[in-house]
GROMACS .gro file of C-alpha atoms in nm:
model
  130
    1UNK     CA    1  -5.083 -18.988  -9.237
    2UNK     CA    2  -5.361 -19.242  -9.270
    3UNK     CA    3  -5.273 -19.404  -8.931
    4UNK     CA    4  -5.270 -19.063  -8.759
    5UNK     CA    5  -5.623 -18.988  -8.879
    6UNK     CA    6  -5.739 -19.331  -8.762
    7UNK     CA    7  -5.583 -19.275  -8.420
    8UNK     CA    8  -5.738 -18.930  -8.395
    9UNK     CA    9  -6.080 -19.074  -8.481
   10UNK     CA   10  -6.048 -19.348  -8.214
   11UNK     CA   11  -5.926 -19.103  -7.948
   12UNK     CA   12  -6.282 -19.042  -7.827
   13UNK     CA   13  -6.340 -19.417  -7.795
   14UNK     CA   14  -6.022 -19.458  -7.587
   15UNK     CA   15  -6.129 -19.175  -7.357
   16UNK     CA   16  -6.471 -19.336  -7.301
   17UNK     CA   17  -6.309 -19.672  -7.226
   18UNK     CA   18  -6.063 -19.511  -6.982
   19UNK     CA   19  -6.347 -19.331  -6.799
   20UNK     CA   20  -6.549 -19.654  -6.772
   21UNK     CA   21  -6.248 -19.843  -6.635
   22UNK     CA   22  -6.178 -19.563  -6.384
   23UNK     CA   23  -6.541 -19.563  -6.263
   24UNK     CA   24  -6.532 -19.943  -6.226
   25UNK     CA   25  -6.212 -19.928  -6.019
   26UNK     CA   26  -6.350 -19.653  -5.794
   27UNK     CA   27  -6.674 -19.851  -5.748
   28UNK     CA   28  -6.484 -20.167  -5.648
   29UNK     CA   29  -6.277 -19.973  -5.396
   30UNK     CA   30  -6.591 -19.810  -5.255
   31UNK     CA   31  -6.774 -20.144  -5.229
   32UNK     CA   32  -6.476 -20.304  -5.060
   33UNK     CA   33  -6.459 -20.020  -4.807
   34UNK     CA   34  -6.835 -20.040  -4.742
   35UNK     CA   35  -6.820 -20.418  -4.699
   36UNK     CA   36  -6.527 -20.397  -4.459
   37UNK     CA   37  -6.740 -20.194  -4.215
   38UNK     CA   38  -7.075 -20.374  -4.250
   39UNK     CA   39  -7.205 -20.722  -4.178
   40UNK     CA   40  -7.536 -20.874  -4.282
   41UNK     CA   41  -7.697 -21.212  -4.225
   42UNK     CA   42  -7.780 -21.453  -3.946
   43UNK     CA   43  -7.512 -21.628  -3.740
   44UNK     CA   44  -7.598 -21.909  -3.498
   45UNK     CA   45  -7.434 -22.115  -3.228
   46UNK     CA   46  -7.561 -22.421  -3.047
   47UNK     CA   47  -7.374 -22.520  -2.734
   48UNK     CA   48  -7.423 -22.786  -2.467
   49UNK     CA   49  -7.291 -22.720  -2.118
   50UNK     CA   50  -7.361 -22.955  -1.826
   51UNK     CA   51  -7.630 -23.132  -2.030
   52UNK     CA   52  -7.815 -22.810  -2.115
   53UNK     CA   53  -7.830 -22.711  -2.482
   54UNK     CA   54  -7.870 -22.347  -2.574
   55UNK     CA   55  -7.902 -22.187  -2.914
   56UNK     CA   56  -7.806 -21.828  -2.980
   57UNK     CA   57  -7.893 -21.641  -3.297
   58UNK     CA   58  -7.744 -21.307  -3.403
   59UNK     CA   59  -7.907 -21.123  -3.693
   60UNK     CA   60  -7.686 -20.849  -3.839
   61UNK     CA   61  -7.820 -20.576  -4.066
   62UNK     CA   62  -7.639 -20.321  -4.282
   63UNK     CA   63  -7.756 -20.036  -4.058
   64UNK     CA   64  -7.513 -20.152  -3.783
   65UNK     CA   65  -7.791 -20.315  -3.578
   66UNK     CA   66  -7.780 -20.665  -3.437
   67UNK     CA   67  -8.073 -20.861  -3.297
   68UNK     CA   68  -7.968 -21.124  -3.044
   69UNK     CA   69  -8.200 -21.413  -2.957
   70UNK     CA   70  -8.118 -21.672  -2.689
   71UNK     CA   71  -8.430 -21.727  -2.484
   72UNK     CA   72  -8.487 -21.352  -2.477
   73UNK     CA   73  -8.445 -21.105  -2.760
   74UNK     CA   74  -8.252 -20.779  -2.761
   75UNK     CA   75  -8.313 -20.547  -3.054
   76UNK     CA   76  -8.127 -20.231  -2.954
   77UNK     CA   77  -7.775 -20.369  -2.981
   78UNK     CA   78  -7.531 -20.232  -3.237
   79UNK     CA   79  -7.206 -20.357  -3.382
   80UNK     CA   80  -6.877 -20.216  -3.501
   81UNK     CA   81  -6.650 -20.388  -3.748
   82UNK     CA   82  -6.286 -20.292  -3.786
   83UNK     CA   83  -6.108 -20.529  -4.020
   84UNK     CA   84  -6.194 -20.869  -3.874
   85UNK     CA   85  -6.253 -20.740  -3.520
   86UNK     CA   86  -6.619 -20.737  -3.424
   87UNK     CA   87  -6.764 -20.552  -3.122
   88UNK     CA   88  -7.126 -20.580  -3.014
   89UNK     CA   89  -7.256 -20.304  -2.788
   90UNK     CA   90  -7.576 -20.276  -2.588
   91UNK     CA   91  -7.808 -19.974  -2.593
   92UNK     CA   92  -7.593 -19.805  -2.325
   93UNK     CA   93  -7.295 -19.825  -2.566
   94UNK     CA   94  -7.114 -20.080  -2.347
   95UNK     CA   95  -6.922 -20.356  -2.526
   96UNK     CA   96  -7.095 -20.687  -2.447
   97UNK     CA   97  -6.903 -20.908  -2.693
   98UNK     CA   98  -6.574 -20.904  -2.881
   99UNK     CA   99  -6.513 -21.152  -3.160
  100UNK     CA  100  -6.279 -21.229  -3.448
  101UNK     CA  101  -6.445 -21.261  -3.789
  102UNK     CA  102  -6.308 -21.523  -4.030
  103UNK     CA  103  -6.159 -21.392  -4.355
  104UNK     CA  104  -6.444 -21.547  -4.557
  105UNK     CA  105  -6.701 -21.383  -4.320
  106UNK     CA  106  -6.882 -21.715  -4.278
  107UNK     CA  107  -6.805 -21.743  -3.907
  108UNK     CA  108  -6.659 -21.567  -3.607
  109UNK     CA  109  -6.510 -21.677  -3.276
  110UNK     CA  110  -6.589 -21.505  -2.948
  111UNK     CA  111  -6.287 -21.346  -2.780
  112UNK     CA  112  -6.477 -21.218  -2.475
  113UNK     CA  113  -6.829 -21.169  -2.344
  114UNK     CA  114  -6.925 -20.927  -2.069
  115UNK     CA  115  -6.992 -21.109  -1.742
  116UNK     CA  116  -6.795 -21.423  -1.838
  117UNK     CA  117  -6.532 -21.391  -1.565
  118UNK     CA  118  -6.404 -21.748  -1.603
  119UNK     CA  119  -6.369 -21.736  -1.984
  120UNK     CA  120  -6.606 -22.028  -2.035
  121UNK     CA  121  -6.760 -21.870  -2.344
  122UNK     CA  122  -6.430 -21.779  -2.509
  123UNK     CA  123  -6.371 -21.932  -2.855
  124UNK     CA  124  -6.736 -22.021  -2.910
  125UNK     CA  125  -6.791 -22.014  -3.285
  126UNK     CA  126  -7.091 -21.864  -3.462
  127UNK     CA  127  -7.153 -21.973  -3.821
  128UNK     CA  128  -7.346 -21.793  -4.092
  129UNK     CA  129  -7.671 -21.948  -4.207
  130UNK     CA  130  -7.727 -21.957  -4.583
   0.00000   0.00000   0.00000
């Protein structure tokens, strides 16, 4: 009977531990879901074409905004992230860039850019700045 009383006494401790573990698991799932739909940080690309070097910088924020700088700056663009597929839209909600995000989220490659009818800008890679 001594073991039964010990087990009964520790029952409350086991319940507390189980609740803490459950909350931790739910938090990890929630964070993973949040992260899968948001991107933050600055990604850059420097390209040379016909002797002209251009640098493009994309600054992503958690509020689904992206600031693009490449000679001029656009601040009203937004982005959508579905898995590793990235879409950047202008203020008129038109897709201006599609890209594939790397699994480690440290880079992405352009799949298409609006106005690039010859596909010259396809597969340009942007890398995250630390």
